[in-house]
Short mmCIF file of C-alpha atoms in Angstrom, two decimals:
data_model
loop_
_atom_site.label_atom_id
_atom_site.label_comp_id
_atom_site.label_asym_id
_atom_site.label_seq_id
_atom_site.Cartn_x
_atom_site.Cartn_y
_atom_site.Cartn_z
CA MET A 18 -61.24 126.41 107.39
CA SER A 19 -58.63 129.07 108.32
CA SER A 20 -55.84 128.98 110.84
CA PRO A 21 -58.07 130.56 113.44
CA GLU A 22 -61.04 128.68 112.79
CA LEU A 23 -59.05 125.49 113.19
CA ILE A 24 -57.51 126.53 116.43
CA SER A 25 -60.79 127.68 117.71
CA ALA A 26 -62.29 124.32 116.62
CA MET A 27 -59.54 122.16 118.52
CA TRP A 28 -59.71 124.33 121.57
CA LYS A 29 -63.47 123.52 122.00
CA VAL A 30 -62.45 119.94 121.21
CA LEU A 31 -60.02 119.58 124.23
CA LEU A 32 -62.47 121.62 126.29
CA ALA A 33 -65.50 119.42 125.63
CA LEU A 34 -63.25 116.13 126.20
CA THR A 35 -61.63 117.25 129.30
CA VAL A 36 -65.20 118.10 130.94
CA GLY A 37 -66.70 114.71 129.53
CA LEU A 38 -63.64 112.72 131.04
CA CYS A 39 -63.90 114.46 134.12
CA VAL A 40 -67.60 113.71 134.51
CA VAL A 41 -67.16 110.17 133.81
CA LEU A 42 -64.26 109.45 136.28
CA ALA A 43 -66.36 111.39 139.04
CA LEU A 44 -69.57 109.47 138.22
CA ARG A 45 -68.32 105.99 137.19
CA GLY A 46 -68.16 104.61 140.52
CA LEU A 47 -71.81 105.88 141.67
CA CYS A 48 -73.20 104.83 138.29
CA ARG A 49 -71.88 101.12 138.50
CA ARG A 50 -73.77 101.00 142.10
CA TRP A 51 -77.00 102.50 140.77
CA LEU A 52 -77.09 100.82 137.25
CA GLY A 53 -74.91 98.17 137.33
CA ALA A 54 -71.59 97.61 135.58
CA GLU A 55 -73.21 97.04 132.11
CA ARG A 56 -75.08 99.98 131.78
CA ALA A 57 -72.79 102.15 133.88
CA CYS A 58 -70.09 101.26 130.71
CA LEU A 59 -72.45 103.37 128.53
CA LEU A 60 -71.21 106.11 130.55
CA TRP A 61 -68.24 106.77 128.27
CA TRP A 62 -70.15 107.97 125.48
CA LEU A 63 -70.19 111.21 127.30
CA PRO A 64 -66.93 112.53 126.21
CA TRP A 65 -67.52 112.02 122.42
CA LEU A 66 -70.82 113.24 122.61
CA ALA A 67 -69.48 116.35 124.66
CA VAL A 68 -67.27 116.63 121.67
CA ALA A 69 -70.10 116.26 118.72
CA VAL A 70 -72.09 118.99 120.73
CA SER A 71 -68.98 121.55 120.81
CA GLN A 72 -68.74 121.66 117.41
CA LEU A 73 -72.58 122.01 116.73
CA PRO A 74 -73.62 125.47 114.70
CA HIS A 75 -75.26 128.07 116.94
CA ALA A 76 -78.25 129.94 116.35
CA VAL A 77 -78.44 132.92 114.42
CA GLY A 78 -78.87 136.01 116.17
CA ALA A 79 -78.19 139.97 115.96
CA VAL A 80 -74.68 141.44 115.95
CA GLN A 81 -73.21 144.27 117.50
CA SER A 82 -72.26 147.11 115.40
CA GLY A 83 -68.73 146.75 114.01
CA TRP A 84 -65.97 149.05 113.06
CA PRO A 85 -65.46 150.03 109.31
CA ALA A 86 -62.82 148.02 107.92
CA VAL A 87 -60.03 150.83 107.68
CA VAL A 88 -60.53 153.93 109.95
CA VAL A 89 -57.87 156.54 109.68
CA THR A 90 -57.47 158.77 112.93
CA MET A 91 -55.07 160.81 114.57
CA THR A 92 -54.36 160.13 118.21
CA SER A 93 -52.01 161.07 120.80
CA ALA A 94 -49.21 158.82 121.25
CA ALA A 95 -48.37 159.63 125.03
CA SER A 96 -47.79 156.49 127.38
CA TYR A 97 -48.08 154.32 124.24
CA TRP A 98 -44.22 153.53 123.56
CA GLN A 99 -43.19 151.60 126.54
CA ALA A 100 -41.14 148.68 125.63
CA PRO A 101 -38.08 148.36 123.06
CA VAL A 102 -38.02 147.02 119.82
CA ALA A 103 -38.54 143.29 119.63
CA VAL A 104 -37.85 141.90 116.43
CA GLU A 105 -37.81 137.87 116.09
CA SER A 106 -37.16 135.62 113.55
CA ALA A 107 -39.93 133.55 111.85
CA TRP A 108 -38.99 130.44 113.51
CA THR A 109 -40.54 130.77 117.39
CA TRP A 110 -41.71 127.93 119.90
CA GLN A 111 -45.28 128.43 118.62
CA ALA A 112 -44.27 126.74 115.14
CA LEU A 113 -42.85 123.73 116.94
CA ILE A 114 -45.82 122.81 118.67
CA PRO A 115 -47.63 121.19 115.49
CA MET A 116 -44.45 119.40 114.68
CA VAL A 117 -44.14 118.22 118.03
CA TRP A 118 -47.71 116.95 118.18
CA LEU A 119 -47.24 114.98 114.90
CA LEU A 120 -44.12 113.52 116.27
CA GLY A 121 -45.81 112.38 119.40
CA ILE A 122 -48.83 110.74 117.08
CA ALA A 123 -46.14 109.21 114.67
CA PHE A 124 -44.42 107.50 117.58
CA LEU A 125 -47.89 106.19 119.43
CA VAL A 126 -49.06 104.66 116.23
CA THR A 127 -45.64 103.00 115.31
CA ARG A 128 -45.57 101.49 118.84
CA MET A 129 -49.18 100.43 118.63
CA VAL A 130 -48.73 98.85 115.18
CA VAL A 131 -45.45 97.08 116.49
CA SER A 132 -47.25 96.18 119.52
CA GLN A 133 -50.14 94.47 117.59
CA ARG A 134 -47.98 92.77 114.97
CA ARG A 135 -46.03 91.42 117.95
CA TYR A 136 -48.81 89.76 119.62
CA ARG A 137 -50.25 88.32 116.34
CA ARG A 138 -47.14 86.67 115.83
CA GLN A 139 -47.28 84.83 118.77
CA LEU A 140 -50.63 83.16 117.40
CA ARG A 141 -49.20 81.80 114.17
CA GLY A 142 -48.87 78.18 115.92
CA ALA A 143 -52.38 78.82 117.32
CA THR A 144 -54.88 75.86 116.55
CA SER A 145 -58.80 75.89 116.49
CA ILE A 146 -60.96 74.30 119.17
CA ILE A 147 -63.72 72.72 117.75
CA GLY A 148 -66.96 71.99 119.42
CA THR A 149 -67.51 75.03 121.94
CA ALA A 150 -70.92 76.68 122.36
CA ILE A 151 -69.49 79.95 121.32
CA HIS A 152 -70.34 81.32 118.10
CA ALA A 153 -66.70 82.49 117.50
CA ASP A 154 -63.75 81.28 116.41
CA VAL A 155 -61.76 79.80 119.22
CA LEU A 156 -58.15 79.28 119.11
CA ARG A 157 -55.50 77.56 121.32
CA ALA A 158 -52.22 79.55 121.64
CA SER A 159 -48.88 77.76 121.52
CA ARG A 160 -47.80 79.32 124.97
CA ASN A 161 -49.31 79.26 128.08
CA ASP A 162 -49.07 83.15 128.82
CA ILE A 163 -51.06 84.03 125.74
CA GLY A 164 -54.71 84.49 126.35
CA PRO A 165 -57.59 84.53 127.21
CA ALA A 166 -58.11 87.47 124.66
CA LEU A 167 -60.30 88.78 122.01
CA VAL A 168 -58.17 89.48 118.99
CA GLY A 169 -59.19 90.79 115.90
CA ILE A 170 -61.36 93.79 114.43
CA TRP A 171 -63.33 92.71 111.18
CA ARG A 172 -63.46 88.93 112.21
CA PRO A 173 -62.52 88.65 115.88
CA SER A 174 -61.22 85.42 117.52
CA ILE A 175 -61.15 84.08 121.05
CA VAL A 176 -57.45 83.07 121.98
CA VAL A 177 -57.23 80.81 125.14
CA PRO A 178 -53.88 79.67 126.69
CA HIS A 179 -52.11 76.34 125.45
CA ASP A 180 -52.77 74.63 128.92
CA PHE A 181 -56.66 75.77 128.62
CA ASP A 182 -58.00 72.41 129.26
CA ARG A 183 -55.67 71.53 132.03
CA ARG A 184 -55.72 74.83 134.03
CA TYR A 185 -59.78 75.03 134.45
CA ASP A 186 -62.31 72.86 134.67
CA ALA A 187 -65.45 72.70 132.61
CA ARG A 188 -67.47 75.28 134.30
CA GLU A 189 -64.59 77.66 134.34
CA GLN A 190 -64.00 76.78 130.75
CA ALA A 191 -67.70 77.85 129.90
CA LEU A 192 -67.24 81.15 132.02
CA VAL A 193 -63.91 82.28 130.48
CA LEU A 194 -65.27 81.70 126.72
CA ALA A 195 -68.45 83.42 127.83
CA HIS A 196 -66.22 86.49 129.43
CA GLU A 197 -64.78 86.94 126.02
CA ALA A 198 -67.94 86.25 123.88
CA ALA A 199 -69.51 89.03 125.72
CA HIS A 200 -66.47 91.09 124.73
CA ALA A 201 -67.39 90.35 120.97
CA SER A 202 -70.94 90.94 121.28
CA ARG A 203 -70.61 94.35 122.87
CA ARG A 204 -68.24 95.38 120.07
CA ASP A 205 -65.71 96.27 122.78
CA VAL A 206 -62.73 95.64 120.13
CA TRP A 207 -64.26 98.56 118.05
CA TRP A 208 -64.56 100.76 121.31
CA SER A 209 -60.83 100.03 122.11
CA LEU A 210 -59.83 101.01 119.02
CA CYS A 211 -61.75 104.37 119.13
CA ALA A 212 -60.28 104.86 122.70
CA GLN A 213 -56.65 104.23 121.45
CA LEU A 214 -57.31 106.57 118.38
CA THR A 215 -58.42 109.42 121.05
CA VAL A 216 -55.42 108.72 123.07
CA THR A 217 -53.15 108.92 120.07
CA LEU A 218 -54.40 112.28 118.96
CA CYS A 219 -54.56 113.99 122.53
CA TRP A 220 -51.52 112.12 124.13
CA PHE A 221 -50.02 115.24 125.44
CA HIS A 222 -53.11 115.32 127.90
CA PRO A 223 -52.62 113.56 130.98
CA LEU A 224 -56.23 112.99 131.72
CA VAL A 225 -56.77 110.50 128.61
CA TRP A 226 -54.17 107.88 129.74
CA TYR A 227 -55.76 107.66 133.36
CA ALA A 228 -59.02 107.52 131.61
CA LEU A 229 -57.94 104.96 129.27
CA ARG A 230 -57.17 102.48 132.09
CA ALA A 231 -60.36 103.36 133.82
CA PHE A 232 -62.09 102.52 130.50
CA HIS A 233 -60.74 99.21 129.75
CA LEU A 234 -61.42 98.18 133.62
CA ASP A 235 -64.95 98.98 133.17
CA GLN A 236 -65.22 97.25 129.84
CA GLU A 237 -63.96 94.15 131.85
CA LEU A 238 -66.64 94.71 134.62
CA ALA A 239 -69.26 94.99 132.21
CA CYS A 240 -68.24 91.81 130.77
CA ASP A 241 -68.12 90.14 134.17
CA ALA A 242 -71.65 91.46 135.08
CA ALA A 243 -72.69 89.83 131.84
CA VAL A 244 -71.38 86.64 132.48
CA LEU A 245 -72.97 86.22 135.71
CA ARG A 246 -76.36 87.50 134.78
CA MET A 247 -76.22 84.47 132.17
CA HIS A 248 -74.65 82.37 134.70
CA ALA A 249 -76.65 82.97 137.57
CA GLY A 250 -75.00 81.54 140.75
CA GLN A 251 -71.51 80.85 139.27
CA HIS A 252 -69.80 83.85 141.67
CA ARG A 253 -67.39 81.27 143.16
CA ALA A 254 -66.38 79.42 139.87
CA TYR A 255 -65.85 82.58 138.16
CA ALA A 256 -63.74 83.89 141.01
CA GLN A 257 -61.50 80.71 140.82
CA ALA A 258 -61.26 81.26 136.89
CA MET A 259 -60.18 84.73 137.60
CA LEU A 260 -57.35 83.78 140.05
CA LYS A 261 -56.33 80.83 137.93
CA THR A 262 -55.50 83.49 134.52
CA GLN A 263 -52.23 84.58 134.26
CA SER A 264 -51.64 88.21 133.72
CA THR A 265 -49.65 88.92 130.84
CA SER A 266 -47.44 92.12 130.28
CA MET A 267 -47.70 91.60 126.35
CA SER A 268 -49.58 94.62 125.18
CA LEU A 269 -52.52 94.32 122.91
CA PRO A 270 -53.39 97.87 121.99
CA ILE A 271 -56.46 96.71 119.75
CA GLY A 272 -58.36 93.93 121.36
CA CYS A 273 -59.40 92.45 124.84
CA SER A 274 -57.16 90.60 126.95
CA TRP A 275 -56.46 89.79 130.64
CA SER A 276 -53.52 91.84 131.65
CA VAL A 277 -51.72 93.48 134.61
CA ARG A 278 -53.85 96.75 133.56
CA HIS A 279 -57.03 95.23 135.16
CA PRO A 280 -56.98 95.13 138.83
CA MET A 281 -57.92 91.46 140.01
CA THR A 282 -58.95 92.69 143.69
CA GLU A 283 -61.40 95.31 142.59
CA ARG A 284 -62.88 92.90 139.84
CA ILE A 285 -63.60 89.98 142.37
CA ALA A 286 -65.25 92.59 144.62
CA MET A 287 -67.69 93.48 142.21
CA LEU A 288 -68.62 89.71 141.96
CA LYS A 289 -69.93 90.03 145.83
CA GLN A 290 -72.31 93.06 144.83
CA LEU A 291 -75.85 92.16 144.14
CA PRO A 292 -77.37 93.57 141.00
CA PRO A 293 -79.35 96.68 141.30
CA GLY A 294 -83.52 96.38 141.52
CA ARG A 295 -85.87 97.60 138.87
CA ALA A 296 -86.62 100.91 141.01
CA ARG A 297 -82.73 101.81 141.40
CA ARG A 298 -81.95 100.96 137.47
CA VAL A 299 -84.72 103.41 136.76
CA ALA A 300 -83.69 106.14 139.19
CA GLY A 301 -80.08 105.49 137.64
CA ARG A 302 -81.43 106.22 134.04
CA VAL A 303 -83.42 109.18 134.86
CA THR A 304 -80.27 110.52 136.51
CA LEU A 305 -78.06 109.71 133.92
CA SER A 306 -80.32 110.84 131.33
CA MET A 307 -80.19 114.41 133.20
CA ILE A 308 -76.35 114.16 133.45
CA VAL A 309 -76.35 114.15 129.76
CA LEU A 310 -78.72 117.11 128.84
CA ILE A 311 -76.92 118.90 131.56
CA LEU A 312 -73.39 118.50 130.20
CA SER A 313 -74.50 118.80 126.65
CA GLY A 314 -76.25 121.87 127.14
CA GLY A 315 -73.49 123.26 129.25
CA ILE A 316 -70.86 122.46 126.71
CA TYR A 317 -73.08 123.84 124.04
CA ALA A 318 -73.42 127.30 125.70
CA ALA A 319 -69.57 127.08 126.82
CA THR A 320 -68.50 126.86 122.97
CA ALA A 321 -71.00 129.27 121.35
CA ASN A 322 -69.39 131.97 119.45
CA ASP A 323 -68.60 135.24 120.78
CA SER A 324 -70.34 137.23 117.84
CA ALA A 325 -73.57 136.32 116.40
CA THR A 326 -74.28 135.15 112.68
CA PHE A 327 -76.64 135.93 109.87
CA GLN A 328 -77.99 134.19 107.08
CA PRO A 329 -79.39 136.73 104.28
CA ALA A 330 -81.33 136.03 101.38
CA GLN A 331 -79.51 135.50 97.68
CA SER A 332 -81.21 138.86 96.75
CA THR A 333 -79.95 140.71 99.50
CA VAL A 334 -76.17 139.78 98.85
CA ASP A 335 -76.98 140.52 95.09
CA ASP A 336 -78.20 143.87 95.61
CA ALA A 337 -75.37 144.74 98.15
CA TYR A 338 -72.73 143.38 95.78
CA HIS A 339 -74.21 146.03 92.72
CA ALA A 340 -74.25 148.83 95.35
CA TRP A 341 -70.51 148.30 96.12
CA GLN A 342 -70.06 147.95 92.33
CA HIS A 343 -71.10 151.63 91.60
CA ALA A 344 -68.89 152.59 94.55
CA ARG A 345 -65.87 150.44 93.51
CA GLU A 346 -66.11 152.33 89.96
CA ALA A 347 -66.18 155.67 91.52
CA TYR A 348 -63.06 154.69 93.57
CA ILE A 349 -61.02 153.84 90.74
CA ALA A 350 -62.14 156.74 88.58
CA TYR A 351 -61.07 159.06 91.82
CA LEU A 352 -57.56 157.32 91.54
CA ARG A 353 -56.82 157.57 88.04
CA ARG A 354 -57.59 161.54 88.34
CA GLY A 355 -54.63 161.64 90.88
CA GLY A 356 -56.87 161.18 93.97
CA ASP A 357 -54.88 160.20 97.26
CA LYS A 358 -56.31 156.91 98.40
CA GLY A 359 -55.63 157.64 101.79
CA ARG A 360 -58.16 160.51 101.95
CA ALA A 361 -60.75 158.45 100.28
CA SER A 362 -64.26 158.98 101.60
CA ASN A 363 -68.01 158.86 100.50
CA ALA A 364 -67.43 162.92 99.87
CA THR A 365 -64.16 162.68 97.95
CA LEU A 366 -65.98 159.80 95.36
CA GLY A 367 -69.25 161.95 95.22
CA LEU A 368 -70.89 159.22 96.70
CA PRO A 369 -74.20 159.88 99.27
CA ALA A 370 -73.30 159.99 103.04
CA ALA A 371 -72.82 156.69 104.71
CA ASP A 372 -76.05 156.01 105.94
CA SER A 373 -78.17 158.20 103.91
CA GLY A 374 -80.29 155.30 102.66
CA GLN A 375 -79.92 155.83 99.04
CA PHE A 376 -77.82 152.62 98.12
CA GLY A 377 -80.64 150.49 98.06
CA LYS A 378 -82.92 148.79 100.24
CA THR A 379 -80.68 146.22 101.37
CA VAL A 380 -77.69 148.20 102.10
CA LYS A 381 -78.44 150.23 105.57
CA ARG A 382 -74.85 151.82 105.49
CA LEU A 383 -72.07 151.87 102.91
CA ASP A 384 -68.67 153.50 104.23
CA VAL A 385 -65.92 154.42 102.00
CA GLU A 386 -62.84 154.43 104.10
CA ALA A 387 -59.42 155.43 103.39
CA GLY A 388 -56.80 153.26 102.07
CA GLY A 389 -59.10 151.44 99.78
CA GLY A 390 -61.83 149.85 102.34
CA PHE A 391 -65.42 149.56 101.84
CA ALA A 392 -67.69 148.28 104.66
CA LEU A 393 -71.63 147.80 104.04
CA ALA A 394 -74.28 146.75 106.59
CA LEU A 395 -77.01 144.81 104.97
CA ALA A 396 -80.73 144.86 105.91
CA ASP A 397 -83.47 142.27 104.94
CA ALA A 398 -86.82 143.09 103.33
CA ARG A 399 -88.15 144.28 106.89
CA GLY A 400 -85.37 146.41 107.32
CA ASN A 401 -83.57 144.24 110.11
CA ASP A 402 -79.86 143.63 110.29
CA ALA A 403 -78.55 140.92 107.88
CA GLY A 404 -74.82 141.02 108.28
CA HIS A 405 -71.99 143.06 106.86
CA LEU A 406 -69.38 143.00 104.00
CA ASP A 407 -65.96 144.41 103.91
CA PHE A 408 -64.42 145.03 100.56
CA PHE A 409 -60.71 146.33 100.03
CA VAL A 410 -59.73 147.51 96.32
CA PHE A 411 -56.06 147.30 95.80
CA PRO A 412 -53.66 148.08 92.71
CA VAL A 413 -52.15 145.34 90.74
CA PRO A 414 -48.88 146.31 88.86
CA ASP A 415 -48.74 145.27 85.14
CA ALA A 416 -52.63 144.05 85.05
CA ALA A 417 -54.65 145.26 82.35
CA SER A 418 -57.32 146.34 84.79
CA ASN A 419 -54.85 147.79 87.43
CA TYR A 420 -57.11 147.20 90.15
CA SER A 421 -58.03 143.74 91.99
CA TRP A 422 -60.21 143.55 95.18
CA LYS A 423 -61.31 141.21 98.21
CA CYS A 424 -64.55 140.43 99.82
CA THR A 425 -64.58 139.08 103.30
CA SER A 426 -67.71 138.77 105.92
CA ALA A 427 -67.33 138.46 109.66
CA ASP A 428 -70.98 137.24 110.42
CA ILE A 429 -72.36 135.59 107.27
CA PRO A 430 -70.98 132.17 107.33
CA THR A 431 -72.70 131.10 104.21
CA ILE A 432 -71.25 134.21 102.15
CA GLN A 433 -68.99 131.98 99.71
CA SER A 434 -72.27 130.05 98.64
CA LEU A 435 -73.89 133.44 98.24
CA HIS A 436 -71.20 134.76 96.49
CA PRO A 437 -68.24 132.75 95.14
CA GLU A 438 -65.84 135.87 95.60
CA CYS A 439 -66.40 136.31 98.74
CA ARG A 440 -65.23 134.57 102.02
CA TYR A 441 -66.16 134.27 105.65
CA ALA A 442 -63.53 135.52 108.07
CA PRO A 443 -64.98 135.43 111.52
CA GLN A 444 -63.51 137.72 114.20
CA PRO A 445 -61.81 136.24 116.72
CA SER A 446 -63.20 135.70 120.29
CA ALA A 447 -62.07 137.36 123.27
CA ALA A 448 -60.09 134.56 124.45
CA GLU A 449 -58.27 134.19 121.02
CA GLN A 450 -57.81 137.82 121.08
CA ALA A 451 -56.16 137.34 124.51
CA SER A 452 -53.91 134.59 123.45
CA ALA A 453 -52.88 136.65 120.53
CA ALA A 454 -51.99 139.58 122.54
CA LYS A 455 -49.39 137.05 124.35
CA ARG A 456 -47.95 135.95 121.16
CA GLY A 457 -47.28 139.29 119.83
CA HIS A 458 -48.36 140.84 116.36
CA ARG A 459 -46.78 140.58 113.13
CA LEU A 460 -46.25 143.84 110.99
CA LYS A 461 -45.77 144.03 107.31
CA VAL A 462 -44.41 147.40 106.17
CA GLU A 463 -43.67 148.79 102.68
CA LEU A 464 -42.30 152.17 102.89
CA GLY A 465 -41.36 154.77 100.33
CA VAL A 466 -40.33 158.22 100.11
CA ASN A 467 -40.65 161.20 97.56
CA GLY A 468 -43.22 159.26 95.38
CA LYS A 469 -40.74 156.51 94.62
CA PRO A 470 -41.02 152.53 95.13
CA PRO A 471 -40.78 151.63 98.31
CA ARG A 472 -37.23 150.93 99.45
CA LEU A 473 -38.13 149.37 103.06
CA HIS A 474 -39.74 145.97 103.02
CA ALA A 475 -39.85 144.60 106.47
CA ASP A 476 -41.77 141.89 108.39
CA VAL A 477 -41.49 141.98 111.88
CA CYS A 478 -42.72 140.49 115.13
CA LEU A 479 -43.69 143.01 117.97
CA LYS A 480 -44.42 141.68 121.28
CA ASP A 481 -47.22 143.34 123.24
CA GLY A 482 -46.35 146.92 123.75
CA GLY A 483 -43.05 146.77 121.36
CA HIS A 484 -42.38 149.00 118.65
CA TYR A 485 -40.57 149.07 115.34
CA GLU A 486 -38.37 152.06 114.23
CA THR A 487 -36.75 153.19 111.02
CA ILE A 488 -35.08 156.23 109.57
CA GLN A 489 -35.52 157.08 105.91
CA GLY A 490 -33.57 159.95 104.05
CA GLY A 491 -35.60 162.51 102.16
CA VAL A 492 -34.84 165.47 100.06
CA ASP A 493 -31.75 167.65 100.83
CA PRO A 494 -31.90 170.08 102.75
CA LEU A 495 -34.76 168.50 104.65
CA PRO A 496 -33.96 166.20 107.70
CA ALA A 497 -34.65 162.26 107.44
CA TRP A 498 -38.23 160.98 108.15
CA LYS A 499 -38.05 159.08 111.70
CA VAL A 500 -40.62 156.70 111.70
CA LYS A 501 -41.98 154.42 114.62
CA LEU A 502 -44.70 151.87 114.60
CA GLY A 503 -46.46 149.57 116.91
CA VAL A 504 -49.60 147.43 117.03
CA ALA A 505 -52.47 147.22 119.65
CA GLU A 506 -55.76 145.47 119.89
CA ALA A 507 -59.06 147.11 118.93
CA ALA A 508 -62.55 146.86 119.31
CA GLU A 509 -64.23 143.62 117.72
CA GLY A 510 -61.17 141.74 116.62
CA GLN A 511 -59.61 144.57 114.76
CA LEU A 512 -55.73 145.65 114.75
CA GLU A 513 -54.96 149.25 115.34
CA VAL A 514 -51.45 150.31 113.89
CA LYS A 515 -49.99 153.40 115.43
CA ALA A 516 -47.38 155.76 114.09
CA GLU A 517 -45.34 158.36 115.50
CA ILE A 518 -43.61 160.10 112.06
CA SER A 519 -41.23 163.35 112.53
CA GLY A 520 -38.93 165.06 110.17
CA GLY A 521 -38.89 164.94 106.31
CA SER A 522 -41.44 168.01 105.12
CA LEU A 523 -43.33 167.94 108.62
CA ASP A 524 -42.80 170.71 110.76
CA LYS A 525 -44.04 168.85 113.71
CA THR A 526 -44.65 165.12 115.24
CA VAL A 527 -47.99 163.30 114.01
CA TYR A 528 -49.54 160.41 115.14
CA PRO A 529 -51.69 158.78 112.73
CA ALA A 530 -53.23 155.30 113.23
CA ILE A 531 -54.99 153.01 111.37
CA ARG A 532 -57.46 150.18 112.42
CA MET A 533 -58.46 147.37 110.13
CA PRO A 534 -59.21 143.37 110.58
CA PRO A 535 -56.11 141.24 110.77
CA GLY A 536 -54.25 140.66 107.12
CA GLN A 537 -55.81 143.45 105.60
CA THR A 538 -53.67 146.49 103.99
CA GLY A 539 -54.00 150.00 105.18
CA THR A 540 -51.89 152.99 103.73
CA ILE A 541 -50.48 155.88 105.84
CA GLN A 542 -49.45 158.86 103.48
CA LEU A 543 -48.16 162.45 104.34
CA GLY A 544 -45.84 165.15 103.63
CA GLU A 545 -46.30 167.46 100.60
CA LYS A 546 -45.70 168.19 96.81
CA VAL A 547 -43.66 171.56 95.87
CA ALA A 548 -43.18 173.16 92.34
CA ASP A 549 -39.95 174.98 91.97
CA GLU A 550 -39.14 178.02 89.95
CA HIS A 551 -39.33 175.93 86.76
CA GLY A 552 -42.49 174.23 87.10
CA ARG A 553 -41.37 171.06 88.13
CA THR A 554 -43.20 169.18 91.10
CA GLU A 555 -40.81 167.97 93.74
CA ASP A 556 -42.37 165.12 95.71
CA ARG A 557 -41.61 165.20 99.56
CA THR A 558 -44.34 162.60 100.71
CA LEU A 559 -43.47 159.24 102.75
CA LYS A 560 -45.93 156.38 102.18
CA MET A 561 -46.26 153.42 104.07
CA ASP A 562 -48.53 150.02 103.18
CA LEU A 563 -49.06 148.38 106.90
CA THR A 564 -50.60 144.73 107.38
CA PRO A 565 -51.00 143.83 110.85
CA GLY A 566 -51.43 140.07 111.81
CA ALA A 567 -52.36 138.50 115.00
CA GLY A 568 -49.59 136.19 116.42
CA CYS A 569 -46.12 135.77 115.45
#
């Protein structure tokens, strides 16, 4: 998964988790009254369900017509250059975000492990209690302020305080043990672990901390309701057992304990409420089912991809690849004849027109673009849209074949399984493009003059509206080349590099522009080659290889 895909997935997870938590916190009180505390606790499944739904794949559909891989145009630069040059170092505050997040996770994991081990150390002197009616190990702690609690994941044990026999009478002892046994039967230790992991991963989210406290309280209320269901008429004795229990300040991250985080007054108040009748339980279940369906559908729609995807047949991709191979060979032959790659097109390569339909049944369009780009629009057997492939050919110094290539698709997620040498590179969503614009754009520049190897190697960060300037000497007595470059958002996730070039062998200022996907390289080359009186050719050209990227 590429970085944009990972960021998009994380954003969807946070959005779904936030919506799910808000729904639960808003409805938990109402659900307790309609469903009872035991079933209302199931409402906490919603946040995790929402996260799972947000990552489901979306339906295949049509895609809007896209820009070709590289488009070279001439455009006016009026009102484009507004802000001064903004060049930043590679270390930005955005680069610190993952480090801070990981440090926060490490701190919380360390604190959780230390707290759990500290609690377990207090149980070293605990002794087993034999003869209880509970199907679980019951341990008597060596201190009065430890327990009641349920400790352990694989083999949970019930821990009671050292003065358990003196503090509670026989009925109260049975109720306390039944409460902890209810935790064990409901697998509350495992759910407590899941909740702690969620908080650890999303520690920066204030809502998860509030939700953790509410989750633990709802666990206790559900167990209280389960105990009173099994021990009808024991409300008073159960309330007395609660009041006799000491709240401990010792943290037990993975487990269920009576602590200061469980409001005793709210739990005792719940004991006075009558359990809901059958009609209210049925109505509550229907309402809860509707909430689940509405929330799942809403999150699924909200996290849909901005651009649709395709899944063409293997034969469609194979035929399109063979059609491109013919175009690639024509392009390389064109370059070896001395052709200018900045002026490459279907016509200069001797190929049919882009939309002539002469590239086969599976290729609706094949565009050869200046700079080494090839854009293919695919079609299925019925002539319907089947996705797009973008190829890019570039020279490889000191290689036997001299040229290499890469293949990407913005709307065929399975392209790598259909052709191992191609990669899926979806276009960023509108929200991601807006976010990238705020972060600026990165631009890599390789610039050479007079037909010589590049003399300028720059990697700059341009804030929104900013530009990069350079002056490069030419051939005497011609003036120096003056170059001004900027990057702007273009349609369908592409980036446009705009240039303002003067001097050198130019008699006026020109404004070329190249449009391409982020990370792809395009070339601007201009000037002239002049033969002197001795028949020697003098190169008076400027050549720039430009690679824009989203975000700095």
